[in-house]
Coordinates of C-alpha atoms and ligand atoms in Angstrom, one line a residue:
I1 CA 28.4 22.0 27.3
W2 CA 28.3 20.3 23.9
A3 CA 26.2 17.6 25.5
R4 CA 23.7 20.2 26.7
V5 CA 23.7 21.8 23.3
C6 CA 23.0 18.5 21.7
E7 CA 20.0 17.9 23.9
R8 CA 18.5 21.1 22.7
L9 CA 19.4 20.5 19.1
E10 CA 17.7 17.2 19.1
G11 CA 14.4 18.9 19.9
K12 CA 15.1 21.5 17.3
V13 CA 16.1 19.5 14.3
G14 CA 14.2 16.3 15.0
R15 CA 15.3 12.9 16.0
N16 CA 16.2 11.6 12.5
N17 CA 18.3 14.6 11.6
F18 CA 20.0 14.5 14.9
V19 CA 21.0 10.9 14.7
A20 CA 22.2 11.2 11.2
W21 CA 24.1 14.4 11.3
I22 CA 24.6 15.9 14.8
D23 CA 25.3 12.9 16.9
P24 CA 28.3 11.7 14.9
L25 CA 30.1 15.0 15.3
Q26 CA 33.1 14.8 17.6
F27 CA 33.4 18.0 19.6
D28 CA 37.0 19.2 19.4
S29 CA 37.4 22.8 20.5
L30 CA 35.8 26.2 20.8
S31 CA 38.2 29.1 20.5
D32 CA 38.3 32.5 18.9
G33 CA 34.7 32.1 17.8
V34 CA 35.5 28.9 15.8
L35 CA 33.7 25.7 16.8
T36 CA 35.7 22.7 15.6
F37 CA 34.5 19.2 15.1
G38 CA 35.9 15.9 13.9
V39 CA 33.9 14.3 11.2
P40 CA 34.2 11.1 9.2
S41 CA 34.1 12.7 5.8
N42 CA 34.1 16.0 4.0
F43 CA 30.7 15.3 2.8
M44 CA 29.3 15.2 6.3
G45 CA 31.0 18.4 7.3
N46 CA 29.7 20.2 4.3
W47 CA 26.2 19.0 5.0
V48 CA 26.2 20.0 8.6
D49 CA 27.7 23.4 7.8
R50 CA 25.1 23.9 5.1
Y51 CA 22.0 22.8 6.9
F52 CA 22.6 22.9 10.6
R53 CA 25.1 25.7 11.1
D54 CA 22.6 28.3 12.2
S55 CA 20.9 26.0 14.6
I56 CA 24.2 25.0 16.2
L57 CA 25.5 28.6 16.5
Q58 CA 22.2 29.7 18.1
E59 CA 22.2 26.9 20.6
V60 CA 25.8 27.4 21.6
H61 CA 25.2 31.1 22.1
A62 CA 22.1 30.4 24.2
Q63 CA 24.1 27.9 26.4
T64 CA 27.4 29.7 26.7
G65 CA 26.7 33.3 25.8
Q66 CA 29.6 33.1 23.4
D67 CA 29.4 34.3 19.9
V68 CA 30.6 31.7 17.6
R69 CA 31.3 32.9 14.1
R70 CA 31.8 29.7 12.2
L71 CA 32.1 25.9 12.3
A72 CA 35.2 24.1 11.3
F73 CA 35.6 20.4 10.5
N74 CA 38.6 18.1 10.6
V75 CA 38.1 15.0 8.6
Q76 CA 39.2 12.0 10.5
R77 CA 40.2 9.6 7.9
P78 CA 41.2 6.0 8.6
A79 CA 44.9 5.7 7.9
N80 CA 44.6 3.3 5.0
V81 CA 42.4 5.4 2.8
E82 CA 44.2 7.0 -0.1
A83 CA 44.0 10.7 -0.8
R84 CA 41.4 11.9 -3.2
P85 CA 42.5 11.8 -6.8
K86 CA 42.6 15.1 -8.7
P87 CA 39.4 15.6 -10.6
R88 CA 39.9 15.4 -14.3
A89 CA 36.8 17.3 -15.2
A90 CA 35.2 20.0 -13.2
A91 CA 31.7 19.2 -11.9
P92 CA 28.8 21.2 -13.3
Q93 CA 28.2 24.2 -11.3
P94 CA 25.7 23.8 -8.5
A95 CA 22.2 25.0 -9.2
Q96 CA 21.5 28.5 -8.3
R97 CA 18.2 27.6 -6.6
P98 CA 19.2 26.3 -3.2
K99 CA 17.4 23.3 -1.8
P100 CA 15.3 24.0 1.2
E101 CA 16.7 22.9 4.4
P102 CA 15.9 19.4 5.5
T103 CA 15.0 20.6 8.9
V104 CA 12.1 22.6 7.5
P105 CA 9.1 20.4 6.9
A106 CA 7.7 20.4 3.4
P107 CA 5.1 23.1 2.9
A108 CA 2.2 22.1 5.1
A109 CA -0.6 23.5 3.0
Q110 CA -1.6 21.0 0.5
V111 CA -4.1 23.1 -1.3
A112 CA -4.4 26.7 -2.2
A113 CA -7.4 27.3 0.0
R114 CA -9.1 30.7 0.1
A115 CA -8.4 33.0 2.9
D116 CA -12.1 32.9 3.7
A117 CA -12.2 29.1 3.5
G118 CA -13.4 29.0 7.1
T119 CA -16.9 28.6 6.0
R120 CA -16.1 25.6 3.9
A121 CA -14.7 22.2 4.8
P122 CA -10.9 22.5 5.0
L123 CA -9.3 21.0 1.9
S124 CA -5.9 20.6 3.4
D125 CA -6.6 17.2 5.0
Q126 CA -8.1 15.8 1.9
G127 CA -5.3 16.4 -0.6
A128 CA -1.8 14.9 -0.8
P129 CA 1.3 16.9 -0.1
L130 CA 3.0 18.4 -3.1
D131 CA 6.6 17.6 -3.8
E132 CA 8.5 20.8 -3.9
R133 CA 10.9 19.5 -6.5
F134 CA 8.1 18.8 -9.0
T135 CA 7.9 22.2 -10.6
F136 CA 7.8 23.3 -14.2
D137 CA 11.3 24.7 -13.7
N138 CA 12.6 21.3 -12.9
F139 CA 10.9 19.5 -15.7
V140 CA 13.0 18.9 -18.7
V141 CA 11.1 19.0 -22.0
G142 CA 12.0 16.9 -25.0
K143 CA 10.1 15.4 -27.9
P144 CA 8.7 12.5 -26.0
N145 CA 6.9 14.7 -23.4
E146 CA 6.4 18.0 -25.2
L147 CA 2.8 17.6 -25.9
A148 CA 1.9 16.6 -22.3
H149 CA 4.1 19.5 -21.1
A150 CA 2.4 22.0 -23.3
A151 CA -1.1 20.8 -22.2
A152 CA -0.1 21.0 -18.6
R153 CA 1.3 24.5 -19.0
R154 CA -1.9 25.6 -20.7
V155 CA -4.1 24.2 -17.8
A156 CA -1.7 25.8 -15.3
A157 CA -2.2 29.2 -16.9
G158 CA -5.5 29.1 -15.0
G159 CA -7.5 31.0 -17.6
V160 CA -10.5 29.7 -19.4
V161 CA -11.1 26.0 -19.2
S162 CA -10.0 24.9 -22.7
F163 CA -10.0 21.1 -22.6
N164 CA -11.7 19.2 -19.9
P165 CA -10.7 16.8 -18.6
L166 CA -7.0 16.7 -19.3
F167 CA -6.0 13.1 -19.3
M168 CA -2.3 12.1 -19.2
Y169 CA -1.0 8.6 -19.5
S170 CA 2.2 6.7 -19.7
T171 CA 4.0 3.8 -18.2
V172 CA 5.6 4.4 -14.8
G173 CA 8.2 7.0 -14.1
L174 CA 7.9 9.3 -17.0
G175 CA 6.7 12.4 -15.3
K176 CA 2.9 12.4 -14.9
T177 CA 2.9 13.1 -11.2
H178 CA 5.6 15.6 -11.7
L179 CA 3.5 17.5 -14.2
M180 CA 0.4 17.4 -12.0
H181 CA 2.3 18.8 -9.0
A182 CA 3.8 21.5 -11.3
I183 CA 0.3 22.5 -12.3
A184 CA -0.8 22.7 -8.7
W185 CA 2.3 24.8 -7.7
E186 CA 1.8 27.2 -10.6
L187 CA -1.9 27.6 -9.9
R188 CA -1.2 28.2 -6.3
A189 CA 1.2 31.0 -7.1
K190 CA -0.8 32.6 -9.9
R191 CA -4.4 32.0 -8.8
P192 CA -4.5 31.8 -5.0
D193 CA -8.2 32.4 -5.3
L194 CA -8.7 28.9 -6.8
R195 CA -9.3 25.9 -4.7
V196 CA -7.0 23.3 -6.1
L197 CA -7.1 19.7 -4.9
Y198 CA -4.5 17.1 -5.8
L199 CA -4.8 13.5 -4.6
S200 CA -4.2 10.0 -5.8
A201 CA -7.1 7.8 -6.8
E202 CA -6.1 5.5 -4.0
K203 CA -6.6 8.4 -1.5
F204 CA -9.9 9.3 -3.2
M205 CA -11.1 5.8 -2.6
Y206 CA -9.9 5.7 1.0
Q207 CA -11.8 8.9 1.8
F208 CA -14.8 7.7 0.0
V209 CA -14.9 4.5 2.0
Q210 CA -14.3 6.4 5.2
A211 CA -17.1 8.8 4.4
L212 CA -19.4 5.9 3.8
R213 CA -18.4 4.3 7.1
D214 CA -18.7 7.5 9.1
K215 CA -22.0 8.5 7.4
Q216 CA -20.3 11.6 6.1
M217 CA -21.3 11.3 2.4
M218 CA -22.9 14.7 2.3
N219 CA -19.6 16.3 3.4
F220 CA -17.6 14.1 1.0
K221 CA -19.8 15.2 -1.9
E222 CA -19.8 18.8 -0.9
L223 CA -16.0 18.8 -0.5
F224 CA -15.2 17.4 -3.9
R225 CA -17.7 19.4 -5.7
S226 CA -16.6 22.7 -4.2
V227 CA -13.1 22.7 -5.7
D228 CA -12.1 24.7 -8.8
V229 CA -9.5 22.3 -10.0
L230 CA -9.5 18.6 -9.2
M231 CA -6.5 16.4 -10.0
V232 CA -6.7 12.7 -9.5
D233 CA -3.4 10.7 -10.0
D234 CA -3.2 7.0 -11.0
L235 CA -6.8 6.6 -11.9
Q236 CA -6.2 2.9 -12.8
F237 CA -6.2 2.3 -9.1
I238 CA -10.0 2.5 -8.9
A239 CA -10.6 0.3 -12.0
G240 CA -12.7 -2.6 -10.9
K241 CA -13.7 -0.9 -7.6
D242 CA -17.3 -0.4 -8.6
S243 CA -18.8 1.9 -6.0
T244 CA -15.7 4.1 -5.9
Q245 CA -15.9 4.4 -9.6
E246 CA -19.5 5.3 -9.5
E247 CA -18.8 8.0 -6.9
F248 CA -15.9 9.3 -8.9
F249 CA -18.1 9.5 -12.0
H250 CA -20.6 11.6 -10.2
T251 CA -18.0 14.0 -8.8
F252 CA -16.4 14.2 -12.2
N253 CA -19.6 15.0 -14.0
A254 CA -20.6 17.5 -11.5
L255 CA -17.3 19.4 -11.8
I256 CA -17.2 19.2 -15.6
D257 CA -20.8 20.5 -15.7
Q258 CA -19.8 23.5 -13.6
R259 CA -16.9 24.0 -16.0
K260 CA -14.4 23.3 -13.3
Q261 CA -11.0 21.9 -14.5
V262 CA -10.4 18.2 -14.0
I263 CA -6.9 16.7 -14.6
L264 CA -6.4 12.9 -14.5
S265 CA -3.5 10.5 -15.0
A266 CA -3.3 6.8 -15.5
D267 CA -0.9 4.2 -16.7
T268 CA -2.8 3.5 -19.9
A269 CA -5.1 5.3 -22.3
P270 CA -8.7 5.6 -21.0
G271 CA -10.0 2.8 -23.2
D272 CA -7.3 0.4 -22.0
I273 CA -8.0 0.7 -18.3
E274 CA -9.3 -2.7 -17.5
G275 CA -12.4 -2.8 -15.4
M276 CA -13.4 0.8 -16.0
S277 CA -17.0 1.3 -17.0
Q278 CA -17.7 2.3 -20.6
R279 CA -19.6 5.3 -19.5
I280 CA -16.6 6.7 -17.6
V281 CA -14.2 5.8 -20.4
S282 CA -16.2 7.9 -22.9
R283 CA -16.3 10.8 -20.6
L284 CA -12.6 10.5 -20.0
Q285 CA -12.0 10.7 -23.7
S286 CA -14.1 13.7 -24.2
G287 CA -11.4 16.2 -23.2
L288 CA -7.7 16.1 -24.3
V289 CA -5.9 12.8 -24.0
V290 CA -2.1 13.1 -24.1
D291 CA 0.6 10.4 -23.5
L292 CA 4.2 10.7 -22.4
H293 CA 6.4 8.6 -24.6
P294 CA 9.4 6.6 -23.5
T295 CA 12.4 8.9 -23.0
S296 CA 14.9 9.5 -25.9
Y297 CA 18.6 9.4 -25.3
E298 CA 18.7 13.2 -25.7
L299 CA 16.0 13.7 -23.1
R300 CA 17.6 11.4 -20.7
L301 CA 20.9 13.2 -21.0
G302 CA 19.1 16.6 -20.5
I303 CA 17.4 15.2 -17.4
L304 CA 20.7 13.9 -16.0
Q305 CA 22.4 17.2 -16.5
Q306 CA 19.6 19.0 -14.7
K307 CA 19.5 16.5 -11.9
V308 CA 23.3 16.9 -11.4
E309 CA 22.7 20.6 -10.9
Q310 CA 19.8 20.0 -8.6
F311 CA 21.7 17.4 -6.4
S312 CA 25.1 19.2 -6.4
P313 CA 24.4 21.5 -3.4
E314 CA 23.5 18.5 -1.3
F315 CA 26.6 16.6 -2.2
A316 CA 29.1 19.4 -2.2
G317 CA 32.4 18.4 -3.6
V318 CA 31.4 15.4 -5.6
T319 CA 32.6 15.7 -9.2
F320 CA 31.6 13.7 -12.3
D321 CA 34.1 12.6 -14.8
D322 CA 33.5 13.1 -18.5
G323 CA 31.3 10.6 -20.1
V324 CA 29.5 9.4 -17.0
L325 CA 26.2 11.0 -17.8
E326 CA 26.4 9.8 -21.4
F327 CA 27.1 6.3 -20.1
L328 CA 24.0 6.4 -17.9
A329 CA 21.8 7.9 -20.6
H330 CA 22.8 5.0 -22.9
R331 CA 22.5 2.2 -20.4
I332 CA 19.5 3.1 -18.3
S333 CA 16.6 3.6 -20.6
S334 CA 13.7 2.2 -18.6
N335 CA 12.4 5.3 -16.9
V336 CA 13.4 8.6 -15.3
R337 CA 13.0 7.2 -11.8
E338 CA 15.7 4.6 -12.3
L339 CA 17.9 7.2 -13.9
E340 CA 17.5 9.4 -10.8
G341 CA 18.1 6.5 -8.5
A342 CA 21.3 5.7 -10.3
L343 CA 22.5 9.2 -10.1
T344 CA 21.7 9.5 -6.4
R345 CA 23.7 6.4 -5.8
L346 CA 26.7 7.7 -7.6
F347 CA 26.6 11.0 -5.7
A348 CA 26.4 9.1 -2.5
H349 CA 29.3 6.8 -3.5
G350 CA 31.4 9.7 -4.6
A351 CA 30.7 11.5 -1.4
F352 CA 31.4 8.7 1.0
M353 CA 34.4 7.4 -0.9
D354 CA 35.6 10.9 -1.5
R355 CA 36.5 10.3 -5.1
V356 CA 35.6 11.5 -8.6
V357 CA 32.8 9.6 -10.1
D358 CA 34.0 8.0 -13.4
V359 CA 32.7 5.4 -15.7
P360 CA 34.4 2.4 -14.0
L361 CA 32.9 3.5 -10.7
A362 CA 29.5 3.8 -12.3
Q363 CA 29.8 0.4 -13.8
E364 CA 30.8 -1.1 -10.5
C365 CA 28.3 0.5 -8.2
L366 CA 25.4 0.2 -10.6
R367 CA 26.1 -3.4 -11.5
D368 CA 22.7 -4.7 -10.5
V369 CA 20.7 -2.0 -12.4
L370 CA 22.8 -2.4 -15.5
R371 CA 22.6 -6.2 -15.4
S372 CA 18.8 -6.1 -15.2
S373 CA 18.8 -4.1 -18.4
E374 CA 21.1 -6.5 -20.2
K375 CA 19.4 -9.9 -19.6
R376 CA 21.0 -12.7 -21.6
V377 CA 19.5 -12.9 -25.0
T378 CA 20.7 -14.7 -28.1
I379 CA 21.3 -13.2 -31.5
D380 CA 18.7 -15.7 -32.7
E381 CA 16.0 -14.3 -30.4
I382 CA 16.9 -10.8 -31.3
Q383 CA 16.5 -11.5 -35.0
R384 CA 13.2 -13.2 -34.6
T385 CA 11.9 -10.5 -32.3
V386 CA 12.9 -7.7 -34.7
A387 CA 11.5 -9.4 -37.7
D388 CA 8.2 -9.9 -35.8
H389 CA 8.2 -6.3 -34.6
F390 CA 8.6 -4.9 -38.1
N391 CA 6.4 -7.5 -39.6
I392 CA 8.9 -8.8 -42.1
R393 CA 10.2 -12.3 -42.8
L394 CA 13.2 -13.6 -41.0
S395 CA 14.7 -14.5 -44.4
D396 CA 14.3 -10.9 -45.6
L397 CA 15.8 -9.6 -42.4
L398 CA 18.9 -11.7 -43.0
G399 CA 18.9 -11.6 -46.8
P400 CA 20.5 -9.2 -49.2
K401 CA 17.6 -6.9 -50.0
R402 CA 18.7 -3.3 -49.6
N403 CA 15.3 -1.7 -49.5
R404 CA 14.9 0.4 -46.4
V405 CA 12.0 -1.6 -45.2
Y406 CA 14.4 -4.4 -44.6
A407 CA 17.7 -2.5 -44.2
R408 CA 16.6 -0.5 -41.2
P409 CA 15.3 -3.4 -39.2
R410 CA 18.4 -5.3 -40.1
Q411 CA 20.6 -2.5 -38.7
I412 CA 18.5 -2.4 -35.6
A413 CA 18.9 -6.1 -35.1
M414 CA 22.7 -5.7 -35.6
Y415 CA 22.7 -2.9 -33.1
L416 CA 20.8 -4.9 -30.5
S417 CA 23.1 -7.9 -31.1
K418 CA 26.0 -5.7 -30.3
V419 CA 24.6 -4.0 -27.2
M420 CA 22.6 -6.9 -25.7
T421 CA 25.0 -9.7 -26.2
E422 CA 28.7 -10.2 -25.5
R423 CA 29.4 -11.4 -29.1
S424 CA 32.1 -9.9 -31.2
L425 CA 31.5 -8.1 -34.4
P426 CA 32.9 -11.0 -36.6
D427 CA 30.7 -13.4 -34.6
I428 CA 27.6 -11.2 -35.2
A429 CA 28.6 -10.8 -38.9
K430 CA 28.6 -14.6 -39.3
R431 CA 25.0 -14.7 -38.0
F432 CA 23.8 -12.1 -40.4
G433 CA 24.3 -14.1 -43.5
G434 CA 28.1 -14.0 -43.4
R435 CA 28.4 -10.3 -44.0
D436 CA 31.6 -8.4 -43.5
H437 CA 32.1 -7.3 -39.9
T438 CA 32.6 -3.6 -41.1
T439 CA 29.0 -3.8 -42.3
I440 CA 27.9 -4.7 -38.8
M441 CA 29.9 -1.8 -37.4
H442 CA 28.4 0.6 -39.9
G443 CA 24.9 -0.6 -39.0
V444 CA 25.6 -0.2 -35.3
R445 CA 26.9 3.3 -35.7
R446 CA 24.0 4.3 -37.9
I447 CA 21.5 3.3 -35.2
E448 CA 23.5 4.9 -32.5
D449 CA 23.3 8.2 -34.4
L450 CA 19.7 7.9 -35.3
R451 CA 18.9 7.0 -31.7
Q452 CA 19.9 10.5 -30.6
D453 CA 17.1 12.3 -32.3
D454 CA 14.8 10.0 -34.1
V455 CA 11.9 9.5 -31.6
Q456 CA 10.5 6.7 -33.6
I457 CA 13.6 4.6 -33.6
E458 CA 14.1 5.2 -29.9
E459 CA 10.6 4.0 -29.3
D460 CA 11.2 0.9 -31.4
L461 CA 14.3 0.2 -29.5
T462 CA 12.7 0.7 -26.2
L463 CA 9.9 -1.7 -27.1
L464 CA 12.3 -4.3 -28.5
M465 CA 14.6 -4.2 -25.6
R466 CA 11.7 -4.5 -23.3
A467 CA 10.4 -7.5 -25.2
L468 CA 13.8 -9.1 -25.2
G469 CA 14.5 -8.3 -21.6
N470 CA 11.2 -10.0 -20.5
R471 CA 12.1 -13.4 -21.7
Ligands
ADP501 P1 5.0 9.0 -13.1 O1 4.0 9.7 -12.3 O2 4.7 9.1 -14.6 O3 5.2 7.5 -12.7 P2 6.9 10.8 -11.9 O4 6.2 12.1 -12.2 O5 6.7 10.3 -10.5 O6 6.4 9.6 -12.9 O7 8.4 10.9 -12.3 C1 9.4 10.0 -11.7 C2 10.6 10.8 -11.4 O8 11.2 11.2 -12.6 C3 10.3 12.0 -10.6 O9 11.3 12.2 -9.6 C4 10.3 13.1 -11.6 O10 10.8 14.4 -11.0 C5 11.4 12.7 -12.6 N1 11.1 13.1 -14.0 C6 10.2 12.5 -14.9 N2 10.2 13.2 -16.0 C7 11.0 14.2 -15.9 C8 11.5 15.3 -16.7 N3 11.0 15.5 -18.0 N4 12.3 16.2 -16.2 C9 12.8 16.1 -14.9 N5 12.5 15.1 -14.1 C10 11.6 14.2 -14.5
MG502 MG1 2.9 9.0 -10.7

């Protein structure tokens, strides 16, 4: 019977879900309305119960006529695996907002099309799907991104067009796409009458080329000019692509002239996009240009806390020990995407190994990520790079001057020497003009403290670490 149920389930949940979750279940028994399976881990049982219970119960009922009340799971552990250690710290409570079930496809409608859109070209094929996690609720605001966030909120309010275009830029992984999707979600909910189109510049180009080839330029123009809100992500992609740029420029102008909202993102400021025509650049600059700064330690910690809540329901039972999130926020400062990747990996490790995630586990399973952020550098290189960065002489950096212009860079250089090399404090002290090692310790602490809420220092550190890491 279970085999027959399986057949039906496969059709219902899709091949991938079936192979990953249903197929590994070992049917054990069905009695007293309880259907029992053997599973390789708790994690797996929880997942199946959470996401596939209803489908399973329905199918069993359809095949046997029996009413099953619940599923039960026996973890079949290989004999040599030790029991789970007692968690020392409770995990943060799971988020209240449940994740949608994986069996349900992401919302199919890509755009908020009007009910009467029948007379117009359908937009849904032209846009890109919106990620349902990328909402304002899930966006953590901190000093580095507050301006971009405020601007996005304003545009998402859907009232009068106040700045047009809104142009957001930053290096990769700092939340541009997230904010654009959030705007789209919000507009969809609040202003279903507006036609909102979100797509990447790459997709824009693809459609343009296709329209050219299929002699559908009239439709193409009509389509893009009939939207109320146009969002084009990663505009740098069409830099150097002359005819696409030209078409984009016309679309863009037409929309702005009709006072339709345009929202754009790129990896640099408009003026720095190489291969972008000057005409376009100056139009891009005519609205509001905001950038997202590298994350601060505080923001990273906030994001991690939020992501733990968000991920928890998927990884029921995984707990994080004290200090793990702080450790990650300190050690992974490149971008939010890496931070998320690290966290997901830790959740998965915790779940599969059925143990509390603590700092040693994090160190071990993120070895590659952590190593790449601590490329071998010498104290010498650090000192020269810091002096360069602050535009002071190396002799002043190492010398006795106590003026803050020299003292702060000096402390930064001490801090970097401590965190980026394996040298001991007395070793470092020797290299800083034979100072006492407590002076070094003091300097390191000072920067550690400042780093928590001084955005400027955090940015200096990010730039310096990047410069040193790139050697
Ligand atoms: P970008 O488009 O700038 O390269 P993304 O918007 O794709 O960056 O962000 C990368 C990942 O980091 C996404 O999963 C996003 O949800 C997450 N992220 C970035 N900034 C934040 C934030 N402030 N709060 C929560 N998640 C964030
Ligand atoms: Mg992006």
